[in-house]
JSON list of C-alpha atoms in Angstrom, two decimals:
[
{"chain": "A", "resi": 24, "resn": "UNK", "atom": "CA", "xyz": [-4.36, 23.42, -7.00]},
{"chain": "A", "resi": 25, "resn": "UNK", "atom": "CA", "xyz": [-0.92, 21.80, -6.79]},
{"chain": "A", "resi": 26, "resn": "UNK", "atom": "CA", "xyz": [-1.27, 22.34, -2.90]},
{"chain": "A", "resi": 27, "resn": "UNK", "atom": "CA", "xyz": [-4.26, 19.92, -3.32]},
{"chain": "A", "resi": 28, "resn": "UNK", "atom": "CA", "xyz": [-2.63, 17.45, -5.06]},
{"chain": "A", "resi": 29, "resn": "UNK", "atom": "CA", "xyz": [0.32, 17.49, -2.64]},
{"chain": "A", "resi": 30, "resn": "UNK", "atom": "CA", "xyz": [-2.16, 17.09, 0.45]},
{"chain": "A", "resi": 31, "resn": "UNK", "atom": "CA", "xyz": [-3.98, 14.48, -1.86]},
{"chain": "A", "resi": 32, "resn": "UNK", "atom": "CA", "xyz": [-0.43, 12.92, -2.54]},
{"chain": "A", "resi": 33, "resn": "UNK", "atom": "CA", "xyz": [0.02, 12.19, 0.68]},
{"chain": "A", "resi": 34, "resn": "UNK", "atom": "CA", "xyz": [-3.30, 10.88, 2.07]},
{"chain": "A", "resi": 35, "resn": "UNK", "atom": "CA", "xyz": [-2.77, 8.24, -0.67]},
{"chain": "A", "resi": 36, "resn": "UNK", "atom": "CA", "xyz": [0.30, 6.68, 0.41]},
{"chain": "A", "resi": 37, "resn": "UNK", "atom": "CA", "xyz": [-1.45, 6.04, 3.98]},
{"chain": "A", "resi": 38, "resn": "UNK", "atom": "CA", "xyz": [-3.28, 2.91, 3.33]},
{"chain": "A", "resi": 39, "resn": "UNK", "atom": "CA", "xyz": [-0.18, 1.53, 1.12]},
{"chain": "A", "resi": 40, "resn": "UNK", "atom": "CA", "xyz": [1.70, 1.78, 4.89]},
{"chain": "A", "resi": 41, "resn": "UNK", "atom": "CA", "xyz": [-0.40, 0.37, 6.91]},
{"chain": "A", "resi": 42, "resn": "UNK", "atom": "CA", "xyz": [-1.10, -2.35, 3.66]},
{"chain": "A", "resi": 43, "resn": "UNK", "atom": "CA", "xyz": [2.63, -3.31, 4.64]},
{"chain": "A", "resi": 44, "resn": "UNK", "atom": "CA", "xyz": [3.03, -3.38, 8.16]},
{"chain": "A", "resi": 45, "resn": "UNK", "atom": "CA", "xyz": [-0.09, -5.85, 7.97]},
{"chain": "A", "resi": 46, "resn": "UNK", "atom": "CA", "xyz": [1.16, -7.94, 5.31]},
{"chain": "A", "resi": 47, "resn": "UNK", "atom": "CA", "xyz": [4.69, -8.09, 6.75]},
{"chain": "A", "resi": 48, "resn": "UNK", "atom": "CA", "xyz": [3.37, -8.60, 10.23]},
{"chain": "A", "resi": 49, "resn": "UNK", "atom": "CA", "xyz": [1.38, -11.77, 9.26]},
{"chain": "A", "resi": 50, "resn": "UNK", "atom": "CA", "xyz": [4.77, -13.15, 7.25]},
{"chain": "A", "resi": 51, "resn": "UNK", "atom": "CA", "xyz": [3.33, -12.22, 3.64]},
{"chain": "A", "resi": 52, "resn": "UNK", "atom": "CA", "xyz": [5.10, -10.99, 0.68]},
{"chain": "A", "resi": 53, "resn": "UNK", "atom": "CA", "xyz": [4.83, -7.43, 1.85]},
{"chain": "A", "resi": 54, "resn": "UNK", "atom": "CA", "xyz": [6.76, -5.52, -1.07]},
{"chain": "A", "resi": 55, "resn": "UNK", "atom": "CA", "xyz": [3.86, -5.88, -3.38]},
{"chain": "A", "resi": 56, "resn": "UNK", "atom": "CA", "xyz": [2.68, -2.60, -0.85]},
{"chain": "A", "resi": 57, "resn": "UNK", "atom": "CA", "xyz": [5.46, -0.66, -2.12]},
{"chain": "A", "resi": 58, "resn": "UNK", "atom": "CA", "xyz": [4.08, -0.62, -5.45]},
{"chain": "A", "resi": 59, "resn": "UNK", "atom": "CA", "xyz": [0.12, 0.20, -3.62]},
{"chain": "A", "resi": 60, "resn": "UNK", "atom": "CA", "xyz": [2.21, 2.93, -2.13]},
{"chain": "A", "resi": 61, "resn": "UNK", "atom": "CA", "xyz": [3.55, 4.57, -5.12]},
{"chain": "A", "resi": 62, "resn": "UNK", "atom": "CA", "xyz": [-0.17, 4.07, -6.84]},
{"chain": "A", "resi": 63, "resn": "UNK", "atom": "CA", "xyz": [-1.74, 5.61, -3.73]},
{"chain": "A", "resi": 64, "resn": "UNK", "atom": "CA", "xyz": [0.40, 8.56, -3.98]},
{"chain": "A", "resi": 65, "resn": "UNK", "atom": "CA", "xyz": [-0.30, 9.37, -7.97]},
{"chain": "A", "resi": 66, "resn": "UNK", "atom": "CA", "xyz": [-4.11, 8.62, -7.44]},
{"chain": "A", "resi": 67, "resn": "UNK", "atom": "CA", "xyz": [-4.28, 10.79, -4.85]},
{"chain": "A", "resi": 68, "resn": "UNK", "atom": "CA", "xyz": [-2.28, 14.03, -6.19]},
{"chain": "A", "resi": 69, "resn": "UNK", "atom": "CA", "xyz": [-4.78, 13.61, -9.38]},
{"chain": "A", "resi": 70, "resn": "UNK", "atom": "CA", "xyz": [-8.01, 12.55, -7.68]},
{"chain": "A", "resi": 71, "resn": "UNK", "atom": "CA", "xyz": [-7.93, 15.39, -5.29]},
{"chain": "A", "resi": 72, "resn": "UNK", "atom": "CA", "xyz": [-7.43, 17.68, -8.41]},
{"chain": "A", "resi": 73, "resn": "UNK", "atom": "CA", "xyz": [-10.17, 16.29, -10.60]},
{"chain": "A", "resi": 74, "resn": "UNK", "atom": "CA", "xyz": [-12.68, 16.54, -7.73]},
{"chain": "A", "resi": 75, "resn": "UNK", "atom": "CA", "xyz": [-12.12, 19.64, -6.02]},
{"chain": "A", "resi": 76, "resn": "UNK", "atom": "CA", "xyz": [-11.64, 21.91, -9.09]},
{"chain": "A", "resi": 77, "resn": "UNK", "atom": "CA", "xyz": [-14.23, 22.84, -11.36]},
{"chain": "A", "resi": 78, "resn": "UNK", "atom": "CA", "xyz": [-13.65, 21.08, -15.16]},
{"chain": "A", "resi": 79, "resn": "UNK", "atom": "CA", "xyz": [-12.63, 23.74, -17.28]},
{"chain": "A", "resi": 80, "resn": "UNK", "atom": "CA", "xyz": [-13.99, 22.73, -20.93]},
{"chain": "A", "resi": 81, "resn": "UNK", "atom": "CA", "xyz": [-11.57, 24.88, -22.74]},
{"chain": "A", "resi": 82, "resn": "UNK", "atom": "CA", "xyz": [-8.82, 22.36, -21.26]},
{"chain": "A", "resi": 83, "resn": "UNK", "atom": "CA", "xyz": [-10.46, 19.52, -22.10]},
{"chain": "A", "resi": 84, "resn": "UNK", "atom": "CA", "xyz": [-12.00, 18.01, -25.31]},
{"chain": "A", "resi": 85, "resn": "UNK", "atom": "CA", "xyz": [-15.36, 16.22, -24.72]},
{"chain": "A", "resi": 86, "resn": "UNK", "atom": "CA", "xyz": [-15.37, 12.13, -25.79]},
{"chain": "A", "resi": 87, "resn": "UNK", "atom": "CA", "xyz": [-17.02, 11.23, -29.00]},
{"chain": "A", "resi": 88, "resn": "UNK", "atom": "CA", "xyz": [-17.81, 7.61, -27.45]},
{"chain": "A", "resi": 89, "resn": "UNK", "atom": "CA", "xyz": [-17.36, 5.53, -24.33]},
{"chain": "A", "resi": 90, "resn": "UNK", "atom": "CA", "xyz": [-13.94, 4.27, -25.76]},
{"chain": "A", "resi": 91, "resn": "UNK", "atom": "CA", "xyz": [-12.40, 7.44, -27.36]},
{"chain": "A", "resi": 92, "resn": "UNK", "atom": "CA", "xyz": [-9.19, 8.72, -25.67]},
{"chain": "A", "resi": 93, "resn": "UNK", "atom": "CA", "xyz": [-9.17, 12.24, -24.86]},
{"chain": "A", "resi": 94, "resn": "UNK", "atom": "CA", "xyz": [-6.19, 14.13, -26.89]},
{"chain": "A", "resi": 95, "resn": "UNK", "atom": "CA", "xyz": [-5.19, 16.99, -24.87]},
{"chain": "A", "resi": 96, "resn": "UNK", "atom": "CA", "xyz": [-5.15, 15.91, -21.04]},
{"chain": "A", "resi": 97, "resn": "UNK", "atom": "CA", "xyz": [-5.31, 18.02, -17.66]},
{"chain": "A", "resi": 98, "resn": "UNK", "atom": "CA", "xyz": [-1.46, 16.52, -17.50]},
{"chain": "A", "resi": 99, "resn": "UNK", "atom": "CA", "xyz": [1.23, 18.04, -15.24]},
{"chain": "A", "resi": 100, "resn": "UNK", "atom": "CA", "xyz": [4.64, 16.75, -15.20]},
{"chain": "A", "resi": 101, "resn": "UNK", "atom": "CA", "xyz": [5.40, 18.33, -11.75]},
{"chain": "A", "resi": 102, "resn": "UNK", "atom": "CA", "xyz": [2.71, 16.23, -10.40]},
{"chain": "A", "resi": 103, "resn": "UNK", "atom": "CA", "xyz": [3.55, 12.50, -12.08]},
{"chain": "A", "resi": 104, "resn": "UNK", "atom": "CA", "xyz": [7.61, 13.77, -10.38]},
{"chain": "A", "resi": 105, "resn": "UNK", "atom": "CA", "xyz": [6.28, 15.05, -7.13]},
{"chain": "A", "resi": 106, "resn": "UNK", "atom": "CA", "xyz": [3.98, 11.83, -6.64]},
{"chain": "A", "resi": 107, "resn": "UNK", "atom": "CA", "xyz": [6.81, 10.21, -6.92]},
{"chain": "A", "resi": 108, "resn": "UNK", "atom": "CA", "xyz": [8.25, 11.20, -3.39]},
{"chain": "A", "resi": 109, "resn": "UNK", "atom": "CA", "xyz": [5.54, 10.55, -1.03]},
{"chain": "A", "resi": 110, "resn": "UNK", "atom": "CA", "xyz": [6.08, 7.04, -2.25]},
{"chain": "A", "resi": 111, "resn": "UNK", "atom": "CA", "xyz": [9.27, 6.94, -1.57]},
{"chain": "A", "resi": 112, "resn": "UNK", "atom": "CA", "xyz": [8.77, 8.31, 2.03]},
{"chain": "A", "resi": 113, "resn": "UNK", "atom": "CA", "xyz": [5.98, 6.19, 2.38]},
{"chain": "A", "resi": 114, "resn": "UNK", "atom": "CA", "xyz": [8.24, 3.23, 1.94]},
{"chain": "A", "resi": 115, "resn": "UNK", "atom": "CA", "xyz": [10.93, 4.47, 3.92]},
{"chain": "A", "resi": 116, "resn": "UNK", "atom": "CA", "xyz": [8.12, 4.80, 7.10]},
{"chain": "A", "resi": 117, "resn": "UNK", "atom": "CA", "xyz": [6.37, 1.75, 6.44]},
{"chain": "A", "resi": 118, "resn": "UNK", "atom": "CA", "xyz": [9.76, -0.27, 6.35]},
{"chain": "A", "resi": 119, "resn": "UNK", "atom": "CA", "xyz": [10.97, 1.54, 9.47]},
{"chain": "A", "resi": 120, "resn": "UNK", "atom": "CA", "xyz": [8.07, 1.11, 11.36]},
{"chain": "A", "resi": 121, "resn": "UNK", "atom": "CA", "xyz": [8.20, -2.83, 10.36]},
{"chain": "A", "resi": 122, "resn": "UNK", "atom": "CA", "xyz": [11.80, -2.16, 11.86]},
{"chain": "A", "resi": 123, "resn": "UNK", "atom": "CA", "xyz": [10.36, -1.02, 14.78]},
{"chain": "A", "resi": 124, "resn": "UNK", "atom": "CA", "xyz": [8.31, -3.32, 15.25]},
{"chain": "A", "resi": 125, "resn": "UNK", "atom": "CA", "xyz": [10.43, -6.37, 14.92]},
{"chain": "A", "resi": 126, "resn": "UNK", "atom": "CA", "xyz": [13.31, -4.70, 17.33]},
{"chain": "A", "resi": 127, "resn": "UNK", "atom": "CA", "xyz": [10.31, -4.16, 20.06]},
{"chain": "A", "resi": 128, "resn": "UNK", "atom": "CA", "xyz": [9.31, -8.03, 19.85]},
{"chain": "A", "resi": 129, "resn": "UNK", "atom": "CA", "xyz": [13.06, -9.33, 20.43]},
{"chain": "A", "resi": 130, "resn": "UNK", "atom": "CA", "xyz": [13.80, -6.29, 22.71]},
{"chain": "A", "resi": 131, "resn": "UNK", "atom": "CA", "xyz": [10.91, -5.79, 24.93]},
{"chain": "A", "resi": 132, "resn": "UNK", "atom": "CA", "xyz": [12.95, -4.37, 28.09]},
{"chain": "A", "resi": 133, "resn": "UNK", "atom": "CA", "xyz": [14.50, -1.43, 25.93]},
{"chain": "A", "resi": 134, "resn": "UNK", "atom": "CA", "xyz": [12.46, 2.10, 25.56]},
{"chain": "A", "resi": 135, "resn": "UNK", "atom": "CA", "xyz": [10.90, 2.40, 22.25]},
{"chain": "A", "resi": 136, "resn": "UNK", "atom": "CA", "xyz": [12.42, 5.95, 22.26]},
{"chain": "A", "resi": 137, "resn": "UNK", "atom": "CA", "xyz": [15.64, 4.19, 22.09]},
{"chain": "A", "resi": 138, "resn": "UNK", "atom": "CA", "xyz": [14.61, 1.33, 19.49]},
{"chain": "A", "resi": 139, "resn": "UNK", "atom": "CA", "xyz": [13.28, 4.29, 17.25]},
{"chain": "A", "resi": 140, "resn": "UNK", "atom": "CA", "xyz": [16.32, 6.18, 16.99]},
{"chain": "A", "resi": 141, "resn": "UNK", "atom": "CA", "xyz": [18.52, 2.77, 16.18]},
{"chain": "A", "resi": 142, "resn": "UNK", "atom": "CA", "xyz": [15.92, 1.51, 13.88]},
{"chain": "A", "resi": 143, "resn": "UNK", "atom": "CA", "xyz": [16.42, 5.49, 12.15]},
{"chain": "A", "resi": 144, "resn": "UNK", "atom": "CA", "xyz": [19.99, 5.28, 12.01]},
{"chain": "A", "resi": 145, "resn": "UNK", "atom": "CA", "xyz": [20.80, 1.53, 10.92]},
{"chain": "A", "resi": 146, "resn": "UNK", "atom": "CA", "xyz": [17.96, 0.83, 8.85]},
{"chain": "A", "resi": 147, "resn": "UNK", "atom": "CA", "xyz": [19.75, 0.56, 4.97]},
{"chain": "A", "resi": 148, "resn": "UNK", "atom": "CA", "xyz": [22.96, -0.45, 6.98]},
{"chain": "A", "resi": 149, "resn": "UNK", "atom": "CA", "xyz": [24.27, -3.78, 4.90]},
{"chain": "A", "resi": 150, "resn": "UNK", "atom": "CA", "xyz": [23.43, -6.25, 8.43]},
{"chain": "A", "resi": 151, "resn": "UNK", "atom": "CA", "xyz": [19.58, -5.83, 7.86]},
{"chain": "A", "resi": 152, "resn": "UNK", "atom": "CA", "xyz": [18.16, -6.88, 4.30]},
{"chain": "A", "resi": 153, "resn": "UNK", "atom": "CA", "xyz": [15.77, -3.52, 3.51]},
{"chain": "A", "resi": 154, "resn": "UNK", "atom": "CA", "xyz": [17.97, -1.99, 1.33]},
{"chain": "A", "resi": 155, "resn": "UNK", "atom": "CA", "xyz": [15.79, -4.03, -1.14]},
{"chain": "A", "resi": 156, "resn": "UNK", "atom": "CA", "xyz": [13.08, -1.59, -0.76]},
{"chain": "A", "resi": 157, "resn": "UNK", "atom": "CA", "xyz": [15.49, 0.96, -1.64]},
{"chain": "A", "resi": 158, "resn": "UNK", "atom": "CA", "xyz": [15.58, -0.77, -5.21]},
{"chain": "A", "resi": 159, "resn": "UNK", "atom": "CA", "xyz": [12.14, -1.01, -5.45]},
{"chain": "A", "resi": 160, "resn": "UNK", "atom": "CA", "xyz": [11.48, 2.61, -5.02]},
{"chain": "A", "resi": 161, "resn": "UNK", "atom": "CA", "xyz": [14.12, 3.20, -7.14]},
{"chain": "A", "resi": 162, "resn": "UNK", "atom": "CA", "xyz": [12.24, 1.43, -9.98]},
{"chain": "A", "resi": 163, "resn": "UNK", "atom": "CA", "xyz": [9.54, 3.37, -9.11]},
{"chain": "A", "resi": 164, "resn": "UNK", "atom": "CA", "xyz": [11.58, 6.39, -10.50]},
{"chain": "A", "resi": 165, "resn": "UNK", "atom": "CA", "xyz": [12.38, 4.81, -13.38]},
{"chain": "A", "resi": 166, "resn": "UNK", "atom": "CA", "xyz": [9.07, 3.96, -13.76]},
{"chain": "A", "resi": 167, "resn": "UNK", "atom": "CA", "xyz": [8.17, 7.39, -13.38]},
{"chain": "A", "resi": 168, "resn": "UNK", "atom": "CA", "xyz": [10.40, 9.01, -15.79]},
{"chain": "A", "resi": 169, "resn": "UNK", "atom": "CA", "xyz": [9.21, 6.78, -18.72]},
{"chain": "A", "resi": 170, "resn": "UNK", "atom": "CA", "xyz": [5.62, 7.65, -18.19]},
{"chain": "A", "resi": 171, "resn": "UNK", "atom": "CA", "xyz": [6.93, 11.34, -17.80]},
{"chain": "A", "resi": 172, "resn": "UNK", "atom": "CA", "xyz": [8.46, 10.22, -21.55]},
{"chain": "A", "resi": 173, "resn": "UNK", "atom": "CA", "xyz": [6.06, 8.47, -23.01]},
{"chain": "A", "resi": 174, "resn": "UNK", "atom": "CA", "xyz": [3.26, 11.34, -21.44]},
{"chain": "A", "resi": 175, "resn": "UNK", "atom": "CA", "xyz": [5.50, 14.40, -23.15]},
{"chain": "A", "resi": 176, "resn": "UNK", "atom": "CA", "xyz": [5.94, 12.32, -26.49]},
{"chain": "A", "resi": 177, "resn": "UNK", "atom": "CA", "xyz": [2.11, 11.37, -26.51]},
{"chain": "A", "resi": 178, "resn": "UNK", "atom": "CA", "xyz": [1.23, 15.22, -25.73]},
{"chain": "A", "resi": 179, "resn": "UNK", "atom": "CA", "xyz": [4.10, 16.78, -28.77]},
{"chain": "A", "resi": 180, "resn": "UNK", "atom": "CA", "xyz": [2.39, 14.13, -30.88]},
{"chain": "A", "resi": 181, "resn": "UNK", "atom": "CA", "xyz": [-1.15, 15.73, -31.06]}
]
């Protein structure tokens, strides 16, 4: 099942990159799709799980009411860490293909084999401003580890 959630993982972080380029292409605020990355990725590792496994009511306990939380969770840790990197890769691509992008437009004459493989090398190098994104997925982690915290606390609780 992990498998799925990898695959699942990784199909979520798709529209989050091309939710970027868009945005940045049309001069918006386009870090917001950083964080639709990152949300992609962790609904998709656990959506593909829930759906394509059958519920196992031993693992569960069933809701009293609507608004009842449910005690013991189908919760893996290696999943909330593992989401974690697509999102991170997916705004590593996203920003690079932005790169890309904005190299071809100033640059049309030069091969976009060539543009690629500058765009791979110098793309957190201090002349171009994207190390920013590199902060943002580091708060990601961060963000990450406390639910991984709060999650482990919650479950040690009950």
């Amino acid at each position: 099942m992990e498998i799925l959630g990898m695959l699942g993982s990784f199909i979520g972080v798709i529209p989050g990159i091309i939710l970027y380029v868009v945005l940045t292409r049309i001069n918006f605020y386009g870090s917001i799709a950083a964080i639709v990355m990152y949300y992609g990725a962790v609904g998709g590792y656990h959506f593909l799980i829930e759906k394509l496994k059958k519920k196992d009511y031993d693992e569960f306990q069933e809701r009293k009411s609507r608004f009842n939380t449910i005690t013991r969770e189908n919760y893996s840790a290696f999943g909330m860490v593992f989401s974690t990197i697509p999102g991170i890769i997916g705004v590593y691509l996203a920003e690079l293909i932005n790169f890309i992008l904005d190299l071809k437009a100033n640059n049309p004459g030069v091969p976009i084999g060539k543009i690629t493989s500058y765009a791979m090398e110098n793309i957190f190098s201090s002349e171009y401003p994207y190390l920013v994104y590199g902060v943002i997925s580091c708060g990601l982690i961060v963000f990450s580890a406390g639910v991984l915290v709060y999650q482990s606390w919650k479950m040690k609780k009950n």
